[in-house]
Amino acid sequence: MRINRISGLLLSVIAFAAPGFAQETADSVAPEGASEGQVQALTDELIAALEAKTNGVPVQSENWMVAAANPLAVEAGAKILRAGGSAADAMVAVQVVLGLVEPQSSGLGGGAFLVWYDAATGQLTTLDGRETAPLDATPTLFQDENGEPLQFFDAVVGGLSVGTPGTPALLEEAHRRWGRSPWPGLFTDGIRLADDGFLVSPRLASLVANDAERLSRFPATAEYFLPEGEPLQQGQRLMNPAYADTLRALAEDGAAGFYGGQIASDIVRTVRSAPGNPGVLSGTDLALYQVIERDPVCAAYRTYEVCGMGPPSSGALTVGQILGMLNSYDLAAMGPESMETWRLIGEASRLAFADRGRYMADSDFVPMPTAGLVDPDYLAQRAELLNAEGALTDVAPGNPEFDHAMNWADDESLELPSTSHISIVDSYGNVLSMTTTIENGFGSRLMTNGFLLNNELTDFSFRTHRDGVPIANRLEPGKRPRSSMSPTIVMQDGAPVLAIGSPGGSRIIGYVAKSIIAWADWDMDVQQAISLPHLVNRFGTYDVEVDTAAEGYADALIEIGFEVNPRDLTSGLHAIEIGETLSGGADHRREGIALGE
Ligand code: GLY
């Protein structure tokens, strides 16, 4: 009975009590409602977690919590936490299951950024597991014989776009630093589900159907996602024995079992022999891959420090710029229904994106004004531009303090939404916020050993120069492409109070900034903040979430002077508030849950 009830709930009304926003129907806001098949596979505790999301209330717990994009992955992490594992241990279990049940978004063939609060030391740090450009890659990799940029999907599909995967090394490094559970046990659920099969979720089924033509171009990929030529169906049991073998190799040999030996050879062969679009990744690239520890980038907002991933991600800098510019405006008094609120958020975002396009890239390769970009004086000066009547007609990069004079041209890389976010708090007080990706949905569409390979290199600018001036985020051998991933931990008085992040291409930045504002200024709990309809502005056009109350703001935004584009805005926010108790939220726009005890 309960099974039927939750299934019905998911397919009927999704109520979320965001102040000022009308309740939405599932038809309009939940493109990925759970199927009967999915639900039947779930335990009572997962069903309760789905109910909480459906009812728009946060999940509460005392000791630990995990929030991620698929119930089976969350359950794998919960088992580890329940048995006394750390957030880093649980993350490994979550990631290896996500790579199986949500293969289009993240996995072993991709990269990730991890932000970590260490309860024992009180310190925040970050791990950069971003893909690298192969050493054989040239800056003009994505240009045709006339020096013109390739069409986006001509570059994405095939071997050319594949960077050196970073995720397996990141899993091992996080476990080496912060793990408490034996490494092999973290793969148990992933191996079992890959061997025995799992039920294809509605989201996976619909994305396979939409991408069937591209997935059909490569035999290994077609065989898995389009068995006998037909797209996978939701509720169908899917086994992935090749992935189970890969997980066994990782469990036994660690990341060395991925970056060397048979799996590494298979990756290189798959990339270099991709029909029509071979790439240049080599065994040397895999053997040389390194995770890099980096200082977090933090920006002040109200009584908080909002901390996240610095370069090569633009995430923390751009989120920090938006919040920093808004810091002197009383958004709490204006509230979420004021058009002045959305004018200010939209314009701060456009200004931040102008700086992002000019200055942000892999700072190991290009000089970057990292500190200058979030300097409060600089942001106060940029915020003066917000004192305008209508929409700004001219939005240009500013001049942050820069100790290394450099003249950059504006970037034009295109990032389409995919990706996944994991938030975890363990019973020791450690906090993990990790965003993980293979870039485009299904990445390069190349598959080997049961996992998809990324297309992360298309996050570089396809052009190298503009009017003779170099672009900071141009491709260079060994460089990491600029990201928008924004895994975030919000601190107050030296203690973590919120872990949050999202998928969504470069709109990730707007989703995360808006949710932090809703939580910090409008007293929304994490579930309300996540569920609040999206309004996102990056380059001038205001994207408003179709069929939500946000769409009702279109006329007023047009009157202010914005172009408006109603569209799906499929974030996948997963957040945990850390107070006396833990309070978790999962995005109704995807299939995830928060779960804790
Ligand atoms: N490929 C998505 C991102 O890194 O932002």
XYZ file of C-alpha atoms and ligand atoms in Angstrom:
602
model
C 0.000 0.000 0.000
C 2.759 2.361 0.945
C 4.469 1.690 -2.360
C 1.399 2.700 -4.267
C 0.959 5.783 -2.142
C 4.438 7.172 -2.733
C 4.266 6.330 -6.404
C 1.008 8.191 -6.595
C 2.410 11.069 -4.630
C 5.362 11.426 -6.967
C 3.148 11.419 -9.971
C 0.598 13.821 -8.548
C 1.165 17.001 -6.625
C 4.563 18.156 -5.515
C 3.963 20.715 -2.831
C 6.709 22.992 -1.752
C 6.093 25.778 0.639
C 8.330 28.515 -0.636
C 6.955 31.808 0.606
C 5.168 33.644 -2.119
C 5.254 30.815 -4.629
C 2.197 28.879 -5.552
C 2.221 25.127 -5.245
C 3.293 23.405 -8.440
C 1.991 20.293 -10.096
C 4.255 17.326 -10.736
C 3.504 17.571 -14.434
C 5.066 20.988 -14.479
C 8.024 20.668 -12.150
C 8.985 17.034 -11.885
C 10.054 15.816 -15.312
C 11.635 12.779 -13.682
C 8.955 11.332 -11.414
C 9.765 7.877 -10.008
C 8.340 4.831 -11.721
C 6.537 1.945 -10.063
C 9.515 -0.237 -10.941
C 11.975 2.045 -9.210
C 9.803 2.338 -6.146
C 9.347 -1.390 -5.758
C 13.088 -1.761 -5.380
C 13.286 0.619 -2.450
C 13.304 -0.011 1.259
C 10.929 1.669 3.697
C 13.549 4.212 4.726
C 14.166 5.254 1.125
C 10.445 5.532 0.541
C 10.176 7.782 3.607
C 12.990 9.947 2.236
C 11.227 10.224 -1.124
C 8.038 11.165 0.693
C 9.838 13.937 2.545
C 11.053 15.421 -0.731
C 7.640 15.027 -2.309
C 6.033 16.788 0.635
C 8.580 19.592 0.487
C 9.968 19.021 3.963
C 13.600 18.489 4.874
C 14.796 15.163 6.233
C 16.027 15.474 9.839
C 18.687 13.444 11.596
C 20.964 13.487 14.635
C 24.184 11.770 13.628
C 24.881 11.633 9.914
C 23.275 12.411 6.576
C 23.869 11.806 2.886
C 22.113 13.533 -0.034
C 22.698 12.516 -3.648
C 20.999 11.983 -6.995
C 19.759 8.397 -6.746
C 18.235 6.425 -3.838
C 20.384 3.343 -4.471
C 23.554 5.441 -4.309
C 22.332 7.198 -1.166
C 21.557 3.837 0.417
C 25.100 2.608 -0.353
C 26.542 5.673 1.386
C 24.136 5.338 4.314
C 25.299 1.780 4.982
C 28.885 2.962 5.256
C 27.973 5.861 7.570
C 25.787 3.646 9.748
C 28.710 1.250 10.191
C 30.952 4.066 11.436
C 32.524 5.083 8.146
C 33.558 8.646 7.396
C 32.046 11.019 4.851
C 34.969 10.216 2.551
C 34.243 6.481 2.795
C 30.559 7.043 2.106
C 31.362 9.262 -0.872
C 33.304 6.423 -2.518
C 30.322 4.084 -2.113
C 27.904 6.732 -3.422
C 30.069 7.590 -6.426
C 30.585 4.021 -7.595
C 26.826 3.377 -7.466
C 26.037 6.685 -9.198
C 28.396 5.621 -11.991
C 26.170 2.579 -12.472
C 22.615 3.861 -11.968
C 23.135 7.439 -13.238
C 25.907 6.747 -15.794
C 24.996 9.732 -17.969
C 26.028 12.237 -15.305
C 29.201 11.093 -13.553
C 31.475 8.120 -13.085
C 34.932 6.625 -13.192
C 35.536 8.047 -16.666
C 35.077 11.632 -15.464
C 36.326 14.183 -12.949
C 35.193 15.840 -9.723
C 35.878 18.572 -7.173
C 35.617 17.869 -3.457
C 35.375 20.376 -0.579
C 36.117 18.933 2.863
C 35.631 20.283 6.392
C 37.756 18.309 8.785
C 36.206 18.148 12.245
C 39.460 17.084 13.934
C 41.456 20.095 12.713
C 38.665 22.597 12.043
C 40.201 23.160 8.596
C 38.634 23.377 5.153
C 40.432 22.089 2.102
C 39.626 21.052 -1.462
C 40.715 18.267 -3.784
C 40.898 18.891 -7.511
C 40.144 15.697 -9.456
C 39.497 17.534 -12.718
C 40.380 15.890 -16.022
C 43.543 17.061 -17.788
C 44.112 17.758 -21.475
C 46.295 15.033 -23.009
C 49.930 15.961 -23.576
C 49.422 15.360 -27.301
C 46.531 17.848 -27.479
C 47.082 21.150 -29.250
C 45.288 24.464 -28.611
C 43.480 24.162 -31.949
C 42.065 20.686 -31.176
C 38.492 21.911 -31.644
C 39.032 23.966 -34.803
C 38.516 22.959 -38.417
C 41.110 23.321 -41.176
C 40.163 27.009 -41.530
C 40.710 27.714 -37.858
C 36.979 27.954 -37.184
C 35.490 26.332 -34.036
C 33.830 22.947 -34.581
C 30.114 22.592 -33.971
C 29.665 21.634 -30.296
C 28.417 18.069 -30.763
C 30.936 17.384 -33.548
C 33.574 18.007 -30.893
C 31.801 16.202 -28.037
C 30.974 12.823 -29.564
C 34.004 10.561 -30.007
C 37.571 10.488 -28.766
C 38.649 14.093 -29.335
C 36.915 15.473 -26.251
C 38.166 12.880 -23.747
C 40.392 14.219 -20.981
C 42.395 12.118 -18.516
C 39.833 10.915 -15.953
C 40.361 12.161 -12.397
C 37.573 10.537 -10.396
C 39.237 7.187 -9.538
C 42.327 9.002 -8.243
C 40.127 11.408 -6.265
C 38.261 8.533 -4.593
C 41.547 6.963 -3.545
C 43.075 10.239 -2.336
C 39.994 11.168 -0.265
C 40.003 7.703 1.302
C 43.753 7.842 1.960
C 43.369 11.163 3.794
C 40.082 10.773 5.576
C 38.903 7.175 5.278
C 38.074 4.996 8.298
C 36.570 1.949 6.570
C 38.545 -0.663 4.654
C 38.741 0.334 0.981
C 37.433 -2.905 -0.611
C 34.174 -2.790 1.374
C 33.279 0.556 -0.216
C 32.668 -1.238 -3.512
C 30.336 -3.940 -2.182
C 27.036 -2.313 -3.170
C 28.336 -1.158 -6.543
C 29.578 -4.644 -7.407
C 26.376 -6.317 -6.203
C 24.121 -3.957 -8.145
C 26.247 -4.278 -11.283
C 26.274 -8.091 -11.067
C 22.634 -8.617 -10.052
C 21.199 -5.672 -11.916
C 19.242 -2.587 -10.952
C 15.989 -1.161 -12.253
C 16.466 1.527 -14.904
C 15.093 4.792 -13.560
C 12.664 7.007 -15.468
C 15.327 9.681 -15.867
C 17.895 7.292 -17.339
C 15.308 5.763 -19.665
C 14.115 9.096 -20.998
C 17.643 10.441 -21.488
C 18.673 7.281 -23.389
C 15.629 7.634 -25.640
C 16.442 11.291 -26.330
C 20.090 10.537 -27.113
C 19.574 7.259 -28.978
C 21.154 8.401 -32.242
C 24.448 9.503 -30.644
C 24.576 6.463 -28.343
C 24.106 4.173 -31.334
C 27.310 5.373 -33.029
C 29.676 3.201 -30.969
C 29.110 -0.576 -30.656
C 29.962 -0.978 -26.940
C 27.759 1.983 -26.012
C 24.899 0.896 -28.259
C 24.976 -2.646 -26.920
C 24.547 -1.407 -23.347
C 22.074 1.469 -23.736
C 20.196 0.191 -26.809
C 20.096 -3.590 -26.407
C 18.800 -5.162 -29.630
C 18.553 -1.661 -31.033
C 15.911 -0.442 -28.591
C 16.483 2.177 -25.869
C 16.461 0.909 -22.279
C 13.021 1.036 -20.714
C 12.267 2.358 -17.251
C 11.832 -0.428 -14.737
C 13.926 -2.812 -16.854
C 16.552 -4.765 -14.874
C 19.988 -3.823 -16.180
C 23.190 -5.690 -15.398
C 26.684 -4.370 -16.059
C 29.183 -7.204 -15.497
C 32.012 -5.221 -17.101
C 31.490 -2.453 -14.542
C 31.448 -5.026 -11.724
C 34.851 -6.261 -12.963
C 36.192 -2.712 -13.062
C 35.023 -2.152 -9.479
C 36.671 -5.416 -8.424
C 39.941 -4.203 -9.981
C 39.670 -0.897 -8.096
C 38.759 -2.663 -4.851
C 41.770 -4.961 -5.132
C 44.414 -2.734 -6.695
C 43.254 0.796 -5.864
C 43.480 3.530 -8.485
C 46.560 1.815 -9.925
C 44.151 -0.798 -11.281
C 42.553 1.952 -13.363
C 45.497 4.130 -14.424
C 47.627 1.162 -15.487
C 47.100 -2.351 -16.815
C 44.210 -3.572 -18.933
C 41.673 -0.878 -18.063
C 44.129 1.897 -18.974
C 44.987 0.161 -22.279
C 41.297 -0.216 -23.068
C 40.632 3.473 -22.360
C 43.467 4.576 -24.650
C 42.430 2.184 -27.423
C 38.787 3.288 -27.191
C 39.718 6.967 -27.435
C 42.325 6.632 -30.172
C 40.253 4.329 -32.364
C 36.917 6.142 -32.043
C 35.411 5.989 -35.533
C 35.241 9.386 -37.215
C 36.626 11.359 -34.317
C 39.673 9.719 -32.718
C 41.335 11.408 -29.758
C 44.874 11.777 -28.469
C 44.767 10.469 -24.874
C 47.742 8.215 -24.085
C 48.931 5.788 -21.440
C 51.379 8.464 -20.307
C 48.517 10.859 -19.546
C 46.859 8.207 -17.402
C 50.086 7.238 -15.637
C 50.923 10.879 -14.834
C 47.484 11.882 -13.501
C 47.565 13.648 -10.103
C 44.869 14.898 -7.731
C 45.782 18.386 -6.505
C 44.984 19.769 -3.051
C 44.080 23.457 -3.261
C 43.084 26.138 -0.771
C 39.352 26.844 -0.761
C 38.118 30.156 -2.153
C 35.858 31.940 0.350
C 33.692 35.043 0.059
C 31.915 36.916 2.833
C 28.100 36.999 2.752
C 26.102 38.391 5.714
C 27.460 36.557 8.764
C 28.833 33.693 6.671
C 31.917 32.679 4.733
C 30.833 30.904 1.553
C 33.662 28.535 0.632
C 34.216 26.348 -2.374
C 36.359 25.263 -5.257
C 38.803 27.709 -6.762
C 40.469 27.484 -10.173
C 40.265 25.538 -12.414
C 36.650 25.863 -11.312
C 35.004 29.225 -11.711
C 32.388 28.067 -9.192
C 33.419 29.563 -5.863
C 34.726 32.765 -7.445
C 31.553 33.439 -9.427
C 29.151 32.423 -6.630
C 31.309 34.540 -4.294
C 31.218 37.530 -6.629
C 27.425 37.392 -6.956
C 26.934 37.175 -3.193
C 29.648 39.743 -2.498
C 28.001 42.306 -4.776
C 24.617 41.672 -3.138
C 25.996 41.905 0.396
C 25.119 45.580 0.753
C 21.521 45.086 -0.416
C 18.807 44.140 2.056
C 17.403 41.168 0.166
C 15.842 39.891 3.391
C 13.610 42.961 3.565
C 12.836 42.885 -0.169
C 11.919 39.189 -0.135
C 11.679 36.631 -2.944
C 8.639 38.198 -4.607
C 10.149 41.608 -5.251
C 11.178 42.380 -8.825
C 13.943 44.573 -7.410
C 15.354 41.428 -5.773
C 15.516 39.626 -9.117
C 16.884 42.694 -10.923
C 19.737 42.844 -8.421
C 20.452 39.090 -8.471
C 20.307 38.993 -12.264
C 22.611 41.981 -12.751
C 25.120 40.843 -10.113
C 25.224 37.525 -11.909
C 25.806 39.139 -15.325
C 28.673 41.210 -13.915
C 30.201 38.125 -12.300
C 29.893 36.136 -15.529
C 31.660 38.954 -17.401
C 34.661 38.570 -15.061
C 34.415 34.793 -15.313
C 34.617 34.890 -19.110
C 37.640 37.190 -19.045
C 39.790 35.960 -16.168
C 38.898 32.463 -14.975
C 40.795 29.340 -16.094
C 43.344 26.861 -14.759
C 45.579 29.078 -12.629
C 48.428 26.557 -12.892
C 48.668 27.598 -16.553
C 47.554 31.221 -16.673
C 47.975 34.010 -14.144
C 44.666 34.793 -12.443
C 43.572 37.600 -10.115
C 42.026 35.016 -7.779
C 42.128 37.075 -4.570
C 41.248 40.289 -6.415
C 38.070 38.806 -7.868
C 36.501 38.294 -4.423
C 38.116 41.239 -2.674
C 35.301 43.039 -0.776
C 36.462 46.496 -1.940
C 36.462 45.387 -5.576
C 33.022 43.819 -5.209
C 31.662 46.932 -3.468
C 32.903 48.954 -6.429
C 31.300 46.514 -8.909
C 28.082 46.634 -6.846
C 27.799 50.366 -7.561
C 26.902 49.359 -11.121
C 23.745 47.807 -9.689
C 22.406 51.264 -8.789
C 20.491 51.575 -12.046
C 16.852 51.901 -13.065
C 16.390 49.271 -15.781
C 18.477 46.373 -17.057
C 22.109 47.290 -17.729
C 22.812 47.908 -21.390
C 26.555 47.413 -21.090
C 28.035 44.633 -18.964
C 31.810 44.406 -19.160
C 34.506 42.733 -17.073
C 35.976 44.821 -14.274
C 39.573 45.397 -13.238
C 40.281 43.320 -10.139
C 43.611 43.761 -8.415
C 46.083 41.711 -10.394
C 49.737 41.283 -9.484
C 50.588 40.029 -12.952
C 49.535 42.296 -15.797
C 47.921 40.245 -18.535
C 45.518 41.113 -21.263
C 42.889 38.404 -21.861
C 40.105 38.149 -24.382
C 36.630 36.881 -23.434
C 35.928 33.163 -23.467
C 33.076 31.524 -25.307
C 33.070 27.913 -24.104
C 29.690 26.236 -23.970
C 28.726 24.027 -21.040
C 25.549 22.016 -21.213
C 23.907 20.642 -18.094
C 24.699 17.181 -16.802
C 26.735 16.282 -13.678
C 25.746 15.257 -10.123
C 26.204 16.586 -6.595
C 26.843 14.710 -3.326
C 26.582 16.273 0.173
C 27.543 14.202 3.249
C 27.956 14.840 6.982
C 29.353 11.985 9.052
C 28.932 11.175 12.738
C 32.385 12.651 13.499
C 31.327 16.088 12.237
C 33.231 15.964 8.938
C 31.452 17.619 6.012
C 31.887 16.750 2.333
C 30.545 18.633 -0.676
C 31.491 17.113 -4.035
C 30.330 17.818 -7.574
C 31.166 15.115 -10.086
C 30.763 14.916 -13.844
C 31.486 13.377 -17.209
C 30.410 16.782 -18.688
C 27.652 16.398 -21.307
C 24.888 13.802 -20.712
C 26.621 10.461 -21.546
C 29.930 12.343 -21.989
C 31.808 11.461 -25.173
C 29.397 8.506 -25.678
C 32.455 6.228 -25.688
C 32.197 3.312 -23.289
C 34.781 0.830 -22.058
C 34.875 -1.617 -19.156
C 31.319 -0.710 -18.212
C 31.718 3.078 -17.830
C 31.417 6.108 -20.087
C 34.349 8.375 -20.910
C 34.045 12.117 -20.357
C 33.949 14.924 -22.934
C 35.436 17.404 -20.455
C 37.844 18.957 -22.978
C 34.905 20.771 -24.578
C 34.808 22.927 -21.417
C 37.850 24.684 -22.923
C 37.319 27.600 -25.268
C 37.336 26.297 -28.845
C 38.951 29.558 -29.945
C 42.451 30.307 -28.697
C 42.453 34.074 -29.384
C 40.096 36.914 -30.116
C 41.431 39.819 -32.213
C 44.953 38.584 -31.513
C 44.441 38.537 -27.732
C 44.741 35.114 -26.024
C 41.788 33.554 -24.188
C 42.659 32.383 -20.652
C 40.619 29.167 -20.935
C 42.176 28.051 -24.215
C 43.271 24.425 -24.458
C 46.888 23.589 -23.563
C 48.519 20.178 -22.962
C 48.154 19.074 -19.326
C 45.782 21.938 -18.484
C 42.444 21.440 -16.714
C 39.382 22.929 -18.425
C 37.535 25.687 -16.598
C 34.537 24.355 -14.712
C 31.395 25.865 -13.223
C 31.049 23.191 -10.590
C 30.396 24.825 -7.238
C 30.636 22.347 -4.385
C 30.172 24.648 -1.394
C 30.488 24.582 2.384
C 29.095 27.658 4.157
C 30.899 28.523 7.391
C 29.806 30.670 10.326
C 32.123 31.511 13.224
C 34.555 28.859 12.026
C 32.002 26.030 11.925
C 30.231 24.497 8.915
C 26.520 25.323 8.665
C 25.579 24.246 5.136
C 26.870 21.887 2.433
C 25.366 22.456 -1.011
C 26.004 22.069 -4.743
C 24.283 21.218 -8.021
C 24.680 20.035 -11.586
C 23.541 22.280 -14.427
C 26.427 23.462 -16.644
C 27.264 27.093 -16.060
C 23.791 27.611 -14.527
C 25.139 25.677 -11.520
C 26.468 29.006 -10.300
C 23.019 30.654 -10.342
C 21.300 27.648 -8.743
C 23.786 27.577 -5.853
C 23.856 31.368 -5.313
C 20.048 31.616 -5.335
C 19.640 28.718 -2.914
C 22.148 30.229 -0.485
C 20.282 33.553 -0.654
C 16.940 31.803 -0.047
C 18.388 29.953 2.942
C 20.361 32.872 4.412
C 18.050 35.820 3.675
C 14.562 34.396 3.396
C 14.712 31.925 6.258
C 13.873 29.003 4.040
C 14.858 25.538 5.147
C 17.092 23.592 2.771
C 14.205 21.850 1.020
C 12.335 25.117 0.459
C 15.506 26.819 -0.799
C 16.124 23.985 -3.277
C 12.514 23.840 -4.435
C 12.175 27.599 -4.981
C 11.565 28.100 -8.720
C 14.687 29.137 -10.612
C 15.450 32.481 -12.236
C 18.968 32.538 -13.716
C 20.794 35.249 -15.635
C 24.310 34.736 -17.001
C 24.717 36.720 -20.205
C 21.690 39.040 -20.320
C 18.750 36.754 -21.054
C 16.784 35.903 -17.919
C 16.025 32.152 -17.854
C 12.856 31.520 -15.864
C 11.756 28.034 -14.868
C 8.956 27.027 -17.158
C 5.538 26.208 -15.660
C 6.442 27.546 -12.243
C 5.656 30.798 -10.472
C 8.948 32.108 -11.872
C 7.394 32.176 -15.328
C 4.797 34.578 -13.955
C 7.609 37.107 -13.479
C 8.377 37.215 -17.195
C 6.349 40.320 -18.042
C 7.787 42.306 -15.150
C 11.332 41.287 -16.126
C 10.686 42.313 -19.735
C 9.418 45.663 -18.465
C 12.699 46.149 -16.589
C 14.508 45.563 -19.891
C 15.561 41.902 -19.801
C 15.024 39.378 -22.506
C 13.245 36.417 -20.933
C 13.447 32.742 -21.840
C 11.046 30.327 -20.082
C 12.678 26.876 -20.081
C 13.358 23.752 -18.051
C 16.025 24.491 -15.485
C 17.005 21.024 -14.281
C 19.247 21.566 -11.322
C 20.060 18.700 -8.958
C 20.700 20.546 -5.706
C 21.555 18.400 -2.696
C 22.068 20.207 0.575
C 22.545 19.527 4.270
C 22.091 22.186 6.941
C 24.252 21.575 9.999
C 22.768 22.888 13.223
C 21.730 21.221 16.461
C 20.510 18.489 14.150
C 21.106 17.793 10.475
C 18.508 18.839 7.931
C 18.733 17.572 4.355
C 17.079 18.472 1.073
C 17.022 16.903 -2.393
C 15.972 18.446 -5.669
C 12.501 17.461 -6.937
C 13.819 18.132 -10.441
C 15.885 14.927 -10.267
C 15.646 11.541 -8.590
C 17.735 12.012 -5.463
C 16.991 11.919 -1.765
C 18.501 12.927 1.553
C 18.797 10.210 4.174
C 20.092 10.271 7.735
C 19.949 8.831 11.225
N 31.389 20.177 -17.235
C 30.657 20.931 -16.308
C 31.509 21.763 -15.450
O 32.606 21.345 -15.132
O 31.143 22.842 -15.094
